[in-house]
């Protein structure tokens, strides 16, 4: 669910959208609560709650398999800091799959009732997430853009990475290090054949997309996301305890 901070970020994104004068024809989001709420808060703040919304599991966050439900300390204790970091940041190495008898197995949820069993992800690396997201881009988002519509995609760090990799043609070894700051609108201009238009305001490694908002706040938000994925080993934790003491 969205934290209090997340609600504030979503409302702030809506304010930036309104100030930019962006008007949407259709919105896309995942079937996960935090993305849906983020979209709703942003639309409310920008006076666009009337815009139609399409929800799809294909825009969900990456499925972390057997790591789902574990906090960082539990995960590191069980698998080791180095291995966990590989799973989190590798392009093509997925974590162990989630067991179907796990309380976190998505197949137990009503929102996935219409999916075939083989379509329900049990683990994913970023490469897998991209393979899941792109059919939705091709079938839903791209046709809307080609029809001249202005679209709003409210999703998650890794499903957004999938779209950015395609639009910007970002290499595999670069996309894994791209931080997607939460609650920060990223705007693209596209030609009629969906080629991205370069922006002088793009921040590397991006060349075409521009973030809305204060540059320092955007940088801090990206750094915060980066820190969320840092994994401490026993020595790091001991050092931190000494510093905190």
PDB file of C-alpha atoms in Angstrom:
ATOM      1  CA  UNK A   1       0.000   0.000   0.000  1.00  0.00           C
ATOM      2  CA  UNK A   2       1.041   3.658  -0.227  1.00  0.00           C
ATOM      3  CA  UNK A   3       2.802   5.133   2.782  1.00  0.00           C
ATOM      4  CA  UNK A   4       2.091   8.650   3.972  1.00  0.00           C
ATOM      5  CA  UNK A   5       5.219   9.693   2.102  1.00  0.00           C
ATOM      6  CA  UNK A   6       3.958   7.945  -1.028  1.00  0.00           C
ATOM      7  CA  UNK A   7       0.638   9.771  -0.839  1.00  0.00           C
ATOM      8  CA  UNK A   8       2.498  13.071  -0.596  1.00  0.00           C
ATOM      9  CA  UNK A   9       4.671  12.182  -3.584  1.00  0.00           C
ATOM     10  CA  UNK A  10       1.647  11.193  -5.669  1.00  0.00           C
ATOM     11  CA  UNK A  11      -0.173  14.425  -4.877  1.00  0.00           C
ATOM     12  CA  UNK A  12       3.003  16.364  -5.613  1.00  0.00           C
ATOM     13  CA  UNK A  13       3.260  14.626  -8.982  1.00  0.00           C
ATOM     14  CA  UNK A  14      -0.308  15.680  -9.735  1.00  0.00           C
ATOM     15  CA  UNK A  15       0.527  19.272  -8.901  1.00  0.00           C
ATOM     16  CA  UNK A  16       3.529  19.194 -11.259  1.00  0.00           C
ATOM     17  CA  UNK A  17       1.377  17.686 -14.003  1.00  0.00           C
ATOM     18  CA  UNK A  18      -1.202  20.441 -13.563  1.00  0.00           C
ATOM     19  CA  UNK A  19       1.452  23.172 -13.593  1.00  0.00           C
ATOM     20  CA  UNK A  20       2.920  21.681 -16.780  1.00  0.00           C
ATOM     21  CA  UNK A  21      -0.518  21.797 -18.398  1.00  0.00           C
ATOM     22  CA  UNK A  22      -0.526  18.114 -19.326  1.00  0.00           C
ATOM     23  CA  UNK A  23      -3.931  16.746 -20.322  1.00  0.00           C
ATOM     24  CA  UNK A  24      -4.372  12.994 -20.696  1.00  0.00           C
ATOM     25  CA  UNK A  25      -6.651  10.978 -22.949  1.00  0.00           C
ATOM     26  CA  UNK A  26      -6.083   7.595 -21.298  1.00  0.00           C
ATOM     27  CA  UNK A  27      -4.151   6.222 -18.310  1.00  0.00           C
ATOM     28  CA  UNK A  28      -2.491   2.866 -17.725  1.00  0.00           C
ATOM     29  CA  UNK A  29      -1.541   1.259 -14.433  1.00  0.00           C
ATOM     30  CA  UNK A  30      -0.943  -2.123 -12.813  1.00  0.00           C
ATOM     31  CA  UNK A  31      -3.345  -4.127 -10.666  1.00  0.00           C
ATOM     32  CA  UNK A  32      -1.295  -3.392  -7.543  1.00  0.00           C
ATOM     33  CA  UNK A  33      -2.792  -1.068  -4.971  1.00  0.00           C
ATOM     34  CA  UNK A  34       0.107   1.368  -4.632  1.00  0.00           C
ATOM     35  CA  UNK A  35       0.246   2.140  -8.368  1.00  0.00           C
ATOM     36  CA  UNK A  36      -3.532   2.499  -8.622  1.00  0.00           C
ATOM     37  CA  UNK A  37      -3.620   4.876  -5.659  1.00  0.00           C
ATOM     38  CA  UNK A  38      -0.650   6.848  -6.992  1.00  0.00           C
ATOM     39  CA  UNK A  39      -2.496   7.329 -10.271  1.00  0.00           C
ATOM     40  CA  UNK A  40      -5.727   8.362  -8.547  1.00  0.00           C
ATOM     41  CA  UNK A  41      -4.037  10.917  -6.299  1.00  0.00           C
ATOM     42  CA  UNK A  42      -2.123  12.381  -9.253  1.00  0.00           C
ATOM     43  CA  UNK A  43      -5.274  12.601 -11.370  1.00  0.00           C
ATOM     44  CA  UNK A  44      -7.217  14.188  -8.537  1.00  0.00           C
ATOM     45  CA  UNK A  45      -4.569  16.850  -7.962  1.00  0.00           C
ATOM     46  CA  UNK A  46      -4.438  17.615 -11.691  1.00  0.00           C
ATOM     47  CA  UNK A  47      -8.267  17.718 -11.985  1.00  0.00           C
ATOM     48  CA  UNK A  48      -8.373  14.731 -14.348  1.00  0.00           C
ATOM     49  CA  UNK A  49     -10.193  11.995 -12.429  1.00  0.00           C
ATOM     50  CA  UNK A  50     -12.544  11.648 -15.401  1.00  0.00           C
ATOM     51  CA  UNK A  51      -9.812  10.221 -17.655  1.00  0.00           C
ATOM     52  CA  UNK A  52     -10.372   6.502 -18.450  1.00  0.00           C
ATOM     53  CA  UNK A  53      -7.976   4.057 -16.785  1.00  0.00           C
ATOM     54  CA  UNK A  54      -6.794   0.675 -18.082  1.00  0.00           C
ATOM     55  CA  UNK A  55      -5.345  -1.723 -15.480  1.00  0.00           C
ATOM     56  CA  UNK A  56      -3.126  -4.669 -16.378  1.00  0.00           C
ATOM     57  CA  UNK A  57      -1.076  -7.211 -14.456  1.00  0.00           C
ATOM     58  CA  UNK A  58       1.563  -6.804 -17.158  1.00  0.00           C
ATOM     59  CA  UNK A  59       2.499  -3.432 -15.625  1.00  0.00           C
ATOM     60  CA  UNK A  60       3.019  -4.978 -12.172  1.00  0.00           C
ATOM     61  CA  UNK A  61       6.294  -4.657 -10.333  1.00  0.00           C
ATOM     62  CA  UNK A  62       8.862  -7.382 -10.906  1.00  0.00           C
ATOM     63  CA  UNK A  63       8.043 -10.653  -9.143  1.00  0.00           C
ATOM     64  CA  UNK A  64      10.819 -11.360  -6.626  1.00  0.00           C
ATOM     65  CA  UNK A  65       9.924 -15.036  -6.245  1.00  0.00           C
ATOM     66  CA  UNK A  66      10.991 -16.679  -3.005  1.00  0.00           C
ATOM     67  CA  UNK A  67      12.225 -13.330  -1.666  1.00  0.00           C
ATOM     68  CA  UNK A  68       8.657 -11.992  -1.527  1.00  0.00           C
ATOM     69  CA  UNK A  69       7.563 -11.224   2.009  1.00  0.00           C
ATOM     70  CA  UNK A  70      11.085 -11.322   3.442  1.00  0.00           C
ATOM     71  CA  UNK A  71      12.722  -8.175   4.761  1.00  0.00           C
ATOM     72  CA  UNK A  72      16.338  -7.438   3.830  1.00  0.00           C
ATOM     73  CA  UNK A  73      17.813  -8.821   7.047  1.00  0.00           C
ATOM     74  CA  UNK A  74      15.963 -12.121   6.687  1.00  0.00           C
ATOM     75  CA  UNK A  75      16.941 -12.400   3.035  1.00  0.00           C
ATOM     76  CA  UNK A  76      20.637 -11.696   3.657  1.00  0.00           C
ATOM     77  CA  UNK A  77      20.734 -14.098   6.587  1.00  0.00           C
ATOM     78  CA  UNK A  78      19.223 -16.847   4.453  1.00  0.00           C
ATOM     79  CA  UNK A  79      21.096 -16.333   1.169  1.00  0.00           C
ATOM     80  CA  UNK A  80      24.087 -14.050   1.845  1.00  0.00           C
ATOM     81  CA  UNK A  81      24.565 -10.388   0.939  1.00  0.00           C
ATOM     82  CA  UNK A  82      26.432 -10.993  -2.329  1.00  0.00           C
ATOM     83  CA  UNK A  83      23.827 -13.383  -3.718  1.00  0.00           C
ATOM     84  CA  UNK A  84      20.929 -11.105  -2.775  1.00  0.00           C
ATOM     85  CA  UNK A  85      22.589  -8.156  -4.492  1.00  0.00           C
ATOM     86  CA  UNK A  86      23.004 -10.241  -7.654  1.00  0.00           C
ATOM     87  CA  UNK A  87      19.305 -11.122  -7.633  1.00  0.00           C
ATOM     88  CA  UNK A  88      18.271  -7.529  -7.074  1.00  0.00           C
ATOM     89  CA  UNK A  89      20.513  -5.912  -9.666  1.00  0.00           C
ATOM     90  CA  UNK A  90      21.290  -8.572 -12.273  1.00  0.00           C
ATOM     91  CA  UNK A  91      19.631  -8.236 -15.671  1.00  0.00           C
ATOM     92  CA  UNK A  92      19.057 -11.941 -16.241  1.00  0.00           C
ATOM     93  CA  UNK A  93      19.471 -13.828 -12.930  1.00  0.00           C
ATOM     94  CA  UNK A  94      16.119 -14.381 -11.175  1.00  0.00           C
ATOM     95  CA  UNK A  95      15.716 -15.279  -7.477  1.00  0.00           C
ATOM     96  CA  UNK A  96      14.426 -18.749  -6.509  1.00  0.00           C
ATOM     97  CA  UNK A  97      10.759 -19.194  -7.502  1.00  0.00           C
ATOM     98  CA  UNK A  98       7.991 -18.725  -4.977  1.00  0.00           C
ATOM     99  CA  UNK A  99       6.255 -21.918  -3.882  1.00  0.00           C
ATOM    100  CA  UNK A 100       2.602 -22.238  -4.831  1.00  0.00           C
ATOM    101  CA  UNK A 101       1.686 -23.005  -1.223  1.00  0.00           C
ATOM    102  CA  UNK A 102       3.230 -19.710  -0.067  1.00  0.00           C
ATOM    103  CA  UNK A 103       0.839 -17.122   1.337  1.00  0.00           C
ATOM    104  CA  UNK A 104       2.416 -14.663  -1.131  1.00  0.00           C
ATOM    105  CA  UNK A 105       1.783 -16.742  -4.262  1.00  0.00           C
ATOM    106  CA  UNK A 106      -0.147 -14.352  -6.548  1.00  0.00           C
ATOM    107  CA  UNK A 107      -2.290 -17.138  -7.987  1.00  0.00           C
ATOM    108  CA  UNK A 108      -4.302 -17.111  -4.761  1.00  0.00           C
ATOM    109  CA  UNK A 109      -5.518 -13.551  -5.354  1.00  0.00           C
ATOM    110  CA  UNK A 110      -8.807 -12.721  -7.061  1.00  0.00           C
ATOM    111  CA  UNK A 111      -7.134 -10.095  -9.265  1.00  0.00           C
ATOM    112  CA  UNK A 112      -5.360 -12.897 -11.171  1.00  0.00           C
ATOM    113  CA  UNK A 113      -8.381 -15.220 -11.470  1.00  0.00           C
ATOM    114  CA  UNK A 114      -8.566 -14.770 -15.257  1.00  0.00           C
ATOM    115  CA  UNK A 115      -4.901 -15.650 -15.842  1.00  0.00           C
ATOM    116  CA  UNK A 116      -3.749 -19.065 -16.937  1.00  0.00           C
ATOM    117  CA  UNK A 117      -1.604 -20.780 -14.326  1.00  0.00           C
ATOM    118  CA  UNK A 118       1.426 -20.708 -16.624  1.00  0.00           C
ATOM    119  CA  UNK A 119       1.097 -16.928 -17.085  1.00  0.00           C
ATOM    120  CA  UNK A 120       1.365 -16.170 -13.364  1.00  0.00           C
ATOM    121  CA  UNK A 121       5.005 -15.212 -12.643  1.00  0.00           C
ATOM    122  CA  UNK A 122       6.673 -17.216  -9.863  1.00  0.00           C
ATOM    123  CA  UNK A 123       9.985 -15.348 -10.163  1.00  0.00           C
ATOM    124  CA  UNK A 124      11.445 -12.713 -12.481  1.00  0.00           C
ATOM    125  CA  UNK A 125      14.683 -10.989 -13.344  1.00  0.00           C
ATOM    126  CA  UNK A 126      14.546  -7.631 -15.126  1.00  0.00           C
ATOM    127  CA  UNK A 127      14.806  -9.419 -18.481  1.00  0.00           C
ATOM    128  CA  UNK A 128      11.664 -11.402 -17.605  1.00  0.00           C
ATOM    129  CA  UNK A 129       9.848  -8.252 -16.499  1.00  0.00           C
ATOM    130  CA  UNK A 130      10.605  -6.610 -19.840  1.00  0.00           C
ATOM    131  CA  UNK A 131       9.267  -9.674 -21.673  1.00  0.00           C
ATOM    132  CA  UNK A 132       6.043  -9.385 -19.646  1.00  0.00           C
ATOM    133  CA  UNK A 133       5.574  -5.624 -20.078  1.00  0.00           C
ATOM    134  CA  UNK A 134       6.325  -5.215 -23.773  1.00  0.00           C
ATOM    135  CA  UNK A 135       3.322  -7.146 -25.160  1.00  0.00           C
ATOM    136  CA  UNK A 136       1.086  -4.682 -23.299  1.00  0.00           C
ATOM    137  CA  UNK A 137       3.044  -1.772 -24.741  1.00  0.00           C
ATOM    138  CA  UNK A 138       2.628  -3.155 -28.260  1.00  0.00           C
ATOM    139  CA  UNK A 139      -1.048  -4.083 -27.880  1.00  0.00           C
ATOM    140  CA  UNK A 140      -2.393  -1.163 -25.830  1.00  0.00           C
ATOM    141  CA  UNK A 141      -0.081   1.792 -25.247  1.00  0.00           C
ATOM    142  CA  UNK A 142       1.608   2.089 -28.649  1.00  0.00           C
ATOM    143  CA  UNK A 143      -1.700   2.071 -30.604  1.00  0.00           C
ATOM    144  CA  UNK A 144      -3.065   4.823 -28.350  1.00  0.00           C
ATOM    145  CA  UNK A 145       0.044   6.915 -28.963  1.00  0.00           C
ATOM    146  CA  UNK A 146      -0.118   6.319 -32.717  1.00  0.00           C
ATOM    147  CA  UNK A 147      -3.730   7.508 -32.608  1.00  0.00           C
ATOM    148  CA  UNK A 148      -2.466  10.835 -31.271  1.00  0.00           C
ATOM    149  CA  UNK A 149      -3.486  10.309 -27.660  1.00  0.00           C
ATOM    150  CA  UNK A 150      -1.566  11.657 -24.668  1.00  0.00           C
ATOM    151  CA  UNK A 151      -1.084   8.803 -22.206  1.00  0.00           C
ATOM    152  CA  UNK A 152      -0.170   8.550 -18.533  1.00  0.00           C
ATOM    153  CA  UNK A 153       1.527   5.371 -17.266  1.00  0.00           C
ATOM    154  CA  UNK A 154       1.619   4.927 -13.480  1.00  0.00           C
ATOM    155  CA  UNK A 155       3.536   1.750 -12.719  1.00  0.00           C
ATOM    156  CA  UNK A 156       6.566   0.522 -10.748  1.00  0.00           C
ATOM    157  CA  UNK A 157      10.343   0.850 -10.843  1.00  0.00           C
ATOM    158  CA  UNK A 158      11.037  -2.231 -12.944  1.00  0.00           C
ATOM    159  CA  UNK A 159       8.008  -2.089 -15.236  1.00  0.00           C
ATOM    160  CA  UNK A 160       8.899   1.555 -15.919  1.00  0.00           C
ATOM    161  CA  UNK A 161      12.497   0.469 -16.610  1.00  0.00           C
ATOM    162  CA  UNK A 162      11.146  -1.946 -19.204  1.00  0.00           C
ATOM    163  CA  UNK A 163       9.390   0.853 -21.079  1.00  0.00           C
ATOM    164  CA  UNK A 164      12.333   3.245 -20.775  1.00  0.00           C
ATOM    165  CA  UNK A 165      14.727   0.605 -22.090  1.00  0.00           C
ATOM    166  CA  UNK A 166      12.585   0.278 -25.198  1.00  0.00           C
ATOM    167  CA  UNK A 167      11.992   3.987 -25.798  1.00  0.00           C
ATOM    168  CA  UNK A 168      15.579   5.045 -25.117  1.00  0.00           C
ATOM    169  CA  UNK A 169      17.276   1.873 -26.426  1.00  0.00           C
ATOM    170  CA  UNK A 170      19.249   1.553 -23.184  1.00  0.00           C
ATOM    171  CA  UNK A 171      21.819  -1.305 -23.060  1.00  0.00           C
ATOM    172  CA  UNK A 172      21.247  -4.254 -20.713  1.00  0.00           C
ATOM    173  CA  UNK A 173      24.200  -3.369 -18.498  1.00  0.00           C
ATOM    174  CA  UNK A 174      23.013   0.231 -18.116  1.00  0.00           C
ATOM    175  CA  UNK A 175      19.305  -0.270 -17.468  1.00  0.00           C
ATOM    176  CA  UNK A 176      19.958  -2.253 -14.273  1.00  0.00           C
ATOM    177  CA  UNK A 177      21.615   0.802 -12.736  1.00  0.00           C
ATOM    178  CA  UNK A 178      18.947   3.297 -13.809  1.00  0.00           C
ATOM    179  CA  UNK A 179      17.180   4.673 -10.752  1.00  0.00           C
ATOM    180  CA  UNK A 180      13.545   5.639 -11.273  1.00  0.00           C
ATOM    181  CA  UNK A 181      12.672   8.284  -8.649  1.00  0.00           C
ATOM    182  CA  UNK A 182       9.280   7.678  -7.071  1.00  0.00           C
ATOM    183  CA  UNK A 183       6.493  10.208  -7.456  1.00  0.00           C
ATOM    184  CA  UNK A 184       8.359  12.107 -10.179  1.00  0.00           C
ATOM    185  CA  UNK A 185       6.642  12.611 -13.559  1.00  0.00           C
ATOM    186  CA  UNK A 186       8.809  11.754 -16.564  1.00  0.00           C
ATOM    187  CA  UNK A 187       7.663  13.319 -19.839  1.00  0.00           C
ATOM    188  CA  UNK A 188       8.371  12.114 -23.379  1.00  0.00           C
ATOM    189  CA  UNK A 189       7.605  13.712 -26.708  1.00  0.00           C
ATOM    190  CA  UNK A 190       7.236  11.192 -29.535  1.00  0.00           C
ATOM    191  CA  UNK A 191       7.015  11.504 -33.304  1.00  0.00           C
ATOM    192  CA  UNK A 192       4.125  10.005 -35.289  1.00  0.00           C
ATOM    193  CA  UNK A 193       6.085   6.748 -35.631  1.00  0.00           C
ATOM    194  CA  UNK A 194       6.873   6.773 -31.881  1.00  0.00           C
ATOM    195  CA  UNK A 195      10.487   7.862 -32.141  1.00  0.00           C
ATOM    196  CA  UNK A 196      11.498   9.817 -29.010  1.00  0.00           C
ATOM    197  CA  UNK A 197      12.266  13.510 -29.387  1.00  0.00           C
ATOM    198  CA  UNK A 198      15.564  14.570 -27.733  1.00  0.00           C
ATOM    199  CA  UNK A 199      15.326  16.851 -24.709  1.00  0.00           C
ATOM    200  CA  UNK A 200      17.986  19.240 -23.430  1.00  0.00           C
ATOM    201  CA  UNK A 201      16.567  18.617 -19.948  1.00  0.00           C
ATOM    202  CA  UNK A 202      17.144  14.845 -20.017  1.00  0.00           C
ATOM    203  CA  UNK A 203      19.373  13.463 -17.258  1.00  0.00           C
ATOM    204  CA  UNK A 204      21.895  10.749 -18.256  1.00  0.00           C
ATOM    205  CA  UNK A 205      21.601   7.937 -19.095  1.00  0.00           C
ATOM    206  CA  UNK A 206      18.295   9.235 -20.477  1.00  0.00           C
ATOM    207  CA  UNK A 207      18.482  11.267 -23.687  1.00  0.00           C
ATOM    208  CA  UNK A 208      14.839  11.958 -24.405  1.00  0.00           C
ATOM    209  CA  UNK A 209      12.761  11.963 -21.217  1.00  0.00           C
ATOM    210  CA  UNK A 210      12.632  14.953 -18.884  1.00  0.00           C
ATOM    211  CA  UNK A 211      11.592  14.913 -15.252  1.00  0.00           C
ATOM    212  CA  UNK A 212       9.219  17.527 -13.890  1.00  0.00           C
ATOM    213  CA  UNK A 213      10.192  19.314 -10.704  1.00  0.00           C
ATOM    214  CA  UNK A 214      13.212  20.604  -8.826  1.00  0.00           C
ATOM    215  CA  UNK A 215      16.480  19.028 -10.017  1.00  0.00           C
ATOM    216  CA  UNK A 216      17.915  18.580  -6.514  1.00  0.00           C
ATOM    217  CA  UNK A 217      14.728  16.936  -5.240  1.00  0.00           C
ATOM    218  CA  UNK A 218      14.727  14.597  -8.231  1.00  0.00           C
ATOM    219  CA  UNK A 219      18.357  13.657  -7.563  1.00  0.00           C
ATOM    220  CA  UNK A 220      17.576  13.007  -3.889  1.00  0.00           C
ATOM    221  CA  UNK A 221      14.565  10.859  -4.823  1.00  0.00           C
ATOM    222  CA  UNK A 222      16.688   8.764  -7.193  1.00  0.00           C
ATOM    223  CA  UNK A 223      19.336   8.330  -4.490  1.00  0.00           C
ATOM    224  CA  UNK A 224      16.660   7.214  -2.032  1.00  0.00           C
ATOM    225  CA  UNK A 225      15.528   4.532  -4.473  1.00  0.00           C
ATOM    226  CA  UNK A 226      19.136   3.412  -4.932  1.00  0.00           C
ATOM    227  CA  UNK A 227      19.590   3.080  -1.180  1.00  0.00           C
ATOM    228  CA  UNK A 228      16.490   0.892  -0.944  1.00  0.00           C
ATOM    229  CA  UNK A 229      18.237  -1.779  -2.997  1.00  0.00           C
ATOM    230  CA  UNK A 230      21.534  -1.706  -1.119  1.00  0.00           C
ATOM    231  CA  UNK A 231      22.229  -4.929   0.712  1.00  0.00           C
ATOM    232  CA  UNK A 232      24.443  -4.922   3.795  1.00  0.00           C
ATOM    233  CA  UNK A 233      26.582  -7.871   4.714  1.00  0.00           C
ATOM    234  CA  UNK A 234      27.561  -8.618   8.339  1.00  0.00           C
ATOM    235  CA  UNK A 235      30.626  -6.330   8.183  1.00  0.00           C
ATOM    236  CA  UNK A 236      28.584  -3.429   6.786  1.00  0.00           C
ATOM    237  CA  UNK A 237      25.952  -3.863   9.461  1.00  0.00           C
ATOM    238  CA  UNK A 238      28.618  -3.934  12.180  1.00  0.00           C
ATOM    239  CA  UNK A 239      30.208  -0.752  10.823  1.00  0.00           C
ATOM    240  CA  UNK A 240      26.830   0.958  10.754  1.00  0.00           C
ATOM    241  CA  UNK A 241      26.138  -0.043  14.350  1.00  0.00           C
ATOM    242  CA  UNK A 242      29.495   1.407  15.409  1.00  0.00           C
ATOM    243  CA  UNK A 243      28.756   4.668  13.594  1.00  0.00           C
ATOM    244  CA  UNK A 244      25.263   4.881  15.072  1.00  0.00           C
ATOM    245  CA  UNK A 245      26.641   4.222  18.539  1.00  0.00           C
TER     246      UNK A 245
END
